[in-house]
PDB file of C-alpha atoms in Angstrom:
ATOM      1  CA  MET H  74    -122.016  81.928 -61.460  1.00 68.00           C
ATOM      2  CA  CYS H  75    -125.207  82.339 -62.917  1.00 79.00           C
ATOM      3  CA  LYS H  76    -126.650  86.195 -62.770  1.00 84.00           C
ATOM      4  CA  HIS H  77    -129.603  85.534 -64.933  1.00 82.00           C
ATOM      5  CA  GLN H  78    -132.978  85.866 -63.344  1.00 86.00           C
ATOM      6  CA  PRO H  79    -134.328  83.462 -62.822  1.00 86.00           C
ATOM      7  CA  PRO H  80    -130.728  81.534 -62.217  1.00 87.00           C
ATOM      8  CA  CYS H  81    -129.532  79.338 -65.422  1.00 88.00           C
ATOM      9  CA  PRO H  82    -129.661  75.263 -64.053  1.00 87.00           C
ATOM     10  CA  ASP H  83    -126.785  73.733 -62.370  1.00 86.00           C
ATOM     11  CA  PRO H  84    -124.637  72.114 -64.897  1.00 87.00           C
ATOM     12  CA  LEU H  85    -125.042  68.446 -62.649  1.00 88.00           C
ATOM     13  CA  ALA H  86    -129.245  69.044 -63.183  1.00 87.00           C
ATOM     14  CA  PRO H  87    -131.491  67.278 -65.427  1.00 86.00           C
ATOM     15  CA  ASP H  88    -132.471  70.029 -67.152  1.00 85.00           C
ATOM     16  CA  ARG H  89    -128.485  71.492 -67.381  1.00 84.00           C
ATOM     17  CA  MET H  90    -129.162  71.801 -71.158  1.00 84.00           C
ATOM     18  CA  ALA H  91    -132.053  75.011 -70.493  1.00 84.00           C
ATOM     19  CA  ALA H  92    -129.401  77.064 -69.495  1.00 87.00           C
ATOM     20  CA  ARG H  93    -128.628  79.803 -71.461  1.00 88.00           C
ATOM     21  CA  VAL H  94    -126.318  80.731 -74.219  1.00 90.00           C
ATOM     22  CA  GLU H  95    -123.402  82.360 -73.073  1.00 89.00           C
ATOM     23  CA  VAL H  96    -120.629  81.087 -76.572  1.00 90.00           C
ATOM     24  CA  SER H  97    -122.615  80.347 -80.191  1.00 90.00           C
ATOM     25  CA  HIS H  98    -120.023  79.078 -82.888  1.00 90.00           C
ATOM     26  CA  PRO H  99    -122.716  77.371 -85.044  1.00 87.00           C
ATOM     27  CA  GLU H 100    -120.313  77.304 -87.784  1.00 88.00           C
ATOM     28  CA  GLN H 101    -118.086  75.277 -85.678  1.00 89.00           C
ATOM     29  CA  GLY H 102    -120.863  73.251 -84.712  1.00 89.00           C
ATOM     30  CA  TRP H 103    -120.739  73.762 -80.513  1.00 91.00           C
ATOM     31  CA  SER H 104    -122.047  76.203 -78.314  1.00 90.00           C
ATOM     32  CA  MET H 105    -121.624  77.193 -74.528  1.00 90.00           C
ATOM     33  CA  LEU H 106    -124.808  77.896 -71.977  1.00 89.00           C
ATOM     34  CA  CYS H 107    -124.012  79.842 -68.890  1.00 90.00           C
ATOM     35  CA  ASN H 108    -123.971  77.537 -66.607  1.00 90.00           C
ATOM     36  CA  GLY H 109    -120.284  75.755 -68.554  1.00 89.00           C
ATOM     37  CA  VAL H 110    -122.017  73.127 -70.171  1.00 89.00           C
ATOM     38  CA  VAL H 111    -120.788  72.686 -74.001  1.00 91.00           C
ATOM     39  CA  LEU H 112    -123.179  71.681 -76.254  1.00 88.00           C
ATOM     40  CA  PHE H 113    -122.239  70.204 -79.990  1.00 89.00           C
ATOM     41  CA  ASP H 114    -124.582  70.379 -83.246  1.00 84.00           C
ATOM     42  CA  ASP H 115    -125.273  66.200 -82.766  1.00 80.00           C
ATOM     43  CA  ALA H 116    -126.831  66.294 -79.493  1.00 76.00           C
ATOM     44  CA  GLY H 117    -124.194  65.637 -77.687  1.00 84.00           C
ATOM     45  CA  GLY H 118    -122.147  67.496 -74.859  1.00 87.00           C
ATOM     46  CA  LEU H 119    -119.853  68.133 -72.003  1.00 88.00           C
ATOM     47  CA  LEU H 120    -119.479  68.943 -68.678  1.00 90.00           C
ATOM     48  CA  PRO H 121    -117.846  71.497 -67.193  1.00 90.00           C
ATOM     49  CA  ASP H 122    -115.348  68.856 -66.034  1.00 90.00           C
ATOM     50  CA  GLY H 123    -115.063  67.619 -68.831  1.00 88.00           C
ATOM     51  CA  ARG H 124    -117.561  64.661 -68.664  1.00 90.00           C
ATOM     52  CA  GLU H 125    -118.965  63.581 -72.084  1.00 88.00           C
ATOM     53  CA  VAL H 126    -123.241  64.328 -71.940  1.00 83.00           C
ATOM     54  CA  GLY H 127    -125.322  61.828 -74.224  1.00 77.00           C
ATOM     55  CA  PRO H 128    -127.537  63.019 -76.859  1.00 70.00           C
ATOM     56  CA  ARG H 129    -130.712  64.602 -75.211  1.00 58.00           C
ATOM     57  CA  GLN H 130    -133.949  62.217 -75.322  1.00 58.00           C
ATOM     58  CA  GLY H 131    -135.996  63.509 -77.812  1.00 54.00           C
ATOM     59  CA  ALA H 132    -133.255  64.444 -79.696  1.00 51.00           C
ATOM     60  CA  SER H 133    -133.968  64.425 -83.664  1.00 52.00           C
ATOM     61  CA  ILE H 134    -130.646  61.777 -84.631  1.00 50.00           C
ATOM     62  CA  PRO H 135    -130.975  60.343 -87.978  1.00 51.00           C
ATOM     63  CA  ARG H 136    -130.560  56.549 -88.717  1.00 53.00           C
ATOM     64  CA  GLN H 137    -129.903  56.535 -92.526  1.00 52.00           C
ATOM     65  CA  ARG H 138    -128.310  59.096 -94.466  1.00 56.00           C
ATOM     66  CA  ALA H 139    -130.989  60.883 -96.796  1.00 51.00           C
ATOM     67  CA  ARG H 140    -130.736  61.024-100.459  1.00 56.00           C
ATOM     68  CA  ALA H 141    -132.736  63.839-102.888  1.00 50.00           C
ATOM     69  CA  VAL H 142    -135.508  61.579-105.428  1.00 49.00           C
ATOM     70  CA  TYR H 143    -137.017  63.099-108.665  1.00 48.00           C
ATOM     71  CA  VAL H 144    -140.641  62.919-108.367  1.00 51.00           C
ATOM     72  CA  PRO H 145    -141.867  64.409-111.716  1.00 52.00           C
ATOM     73  CA  SER H 146    -141.264  68.456-110.847  1.00 51.00           C
ATOM     74  CA  VAL H 147    -140.613  67.729-107.467  1.00 50.00           C
ATOM     75  CA  TRP H 148    -137.152  67.363-105.088  1.00 47.00           C
ATOM     76  CA  VAL H 149    -137.607  65.517-101.834  1.00 45.00           C
ATOM     77  CA  LEU H 150    -136.088  63.471 -99.988  1.00 47.00           C
ATOM     78  CA  ALA H 151    -135.703  59.972 -99.535  1.00 47.00           C
ATOM     79  CA  ALA H 152    -136.799  59.531 -95.722  1.00 47.00           C
ATOM     80  CA  GLY H 153    -139.614  61.918 -95.982  1.00 49.00           C
ATOM     81  CA  ALA H 154    -141.037  60.697 -99.282  1.00 48.00           C
ATOM     82  CA  ARG H 155    -142.996  57.754 -97.151  1.00 50.00           C
ATOM     83  CA  SER H 156    -144.559  60.378 -95.685  1.00 51.00           C
ATOM     84  CA  LEU H 157    -145.820  61.788 -98.239  1.00 50.00           C
ATOM     85  CA  GLY H 158    -147.337  58.736 -99.620  1.00 55.00           C
ATOM     86  CA  ILE H 159    -144.382  58.159-102.647  1.00 50.00           C
ATOM     87  CA  PRO H 160    -143.564  54.527-102.991  1.00 57.00           C
ATOM     88  CA  HIS H 161    -139.967  53.822-102.097  1.00 54.00           C
ATOM     89  CA  GLY H 162    -137.337  54.192-105.514  1.00 55.00           C
ATOM     90  CA  ALA H 163    -140.165  55.992-107.196  1.00 52.00           C
ATOM     91  CA  GLY H 164    -139.172  58.554-109.393  1.00 50.00           C
ATOM     92  CA  ASN H 165    -135.517  56.880-109.197  1.00 50.00           C
ATOM     93  CA  LEU H 166    -133.180  58.215-112.324  1.00 47.00           C
TER      94      LEU H 166
END
């Protein structure tokens, strides 16, 4: 039972991910919230009864593997290069 004020959301509530972190193991890729929900680095989780919870809405999940490219004197991630106005493939070694 949560002793926080205001109390943490129930594990079945839509805002369950807003509960406070009670146990954190970033080196293993998971944390357990006060309400018993286990969160994983991929934004998924497990409810206390063992059911899976999909990634949070709006969670950033990469659709492709980023690769580093060399642009004169600068290393940038290819995925972010386009947002900087660098044409695709520019600066590849």
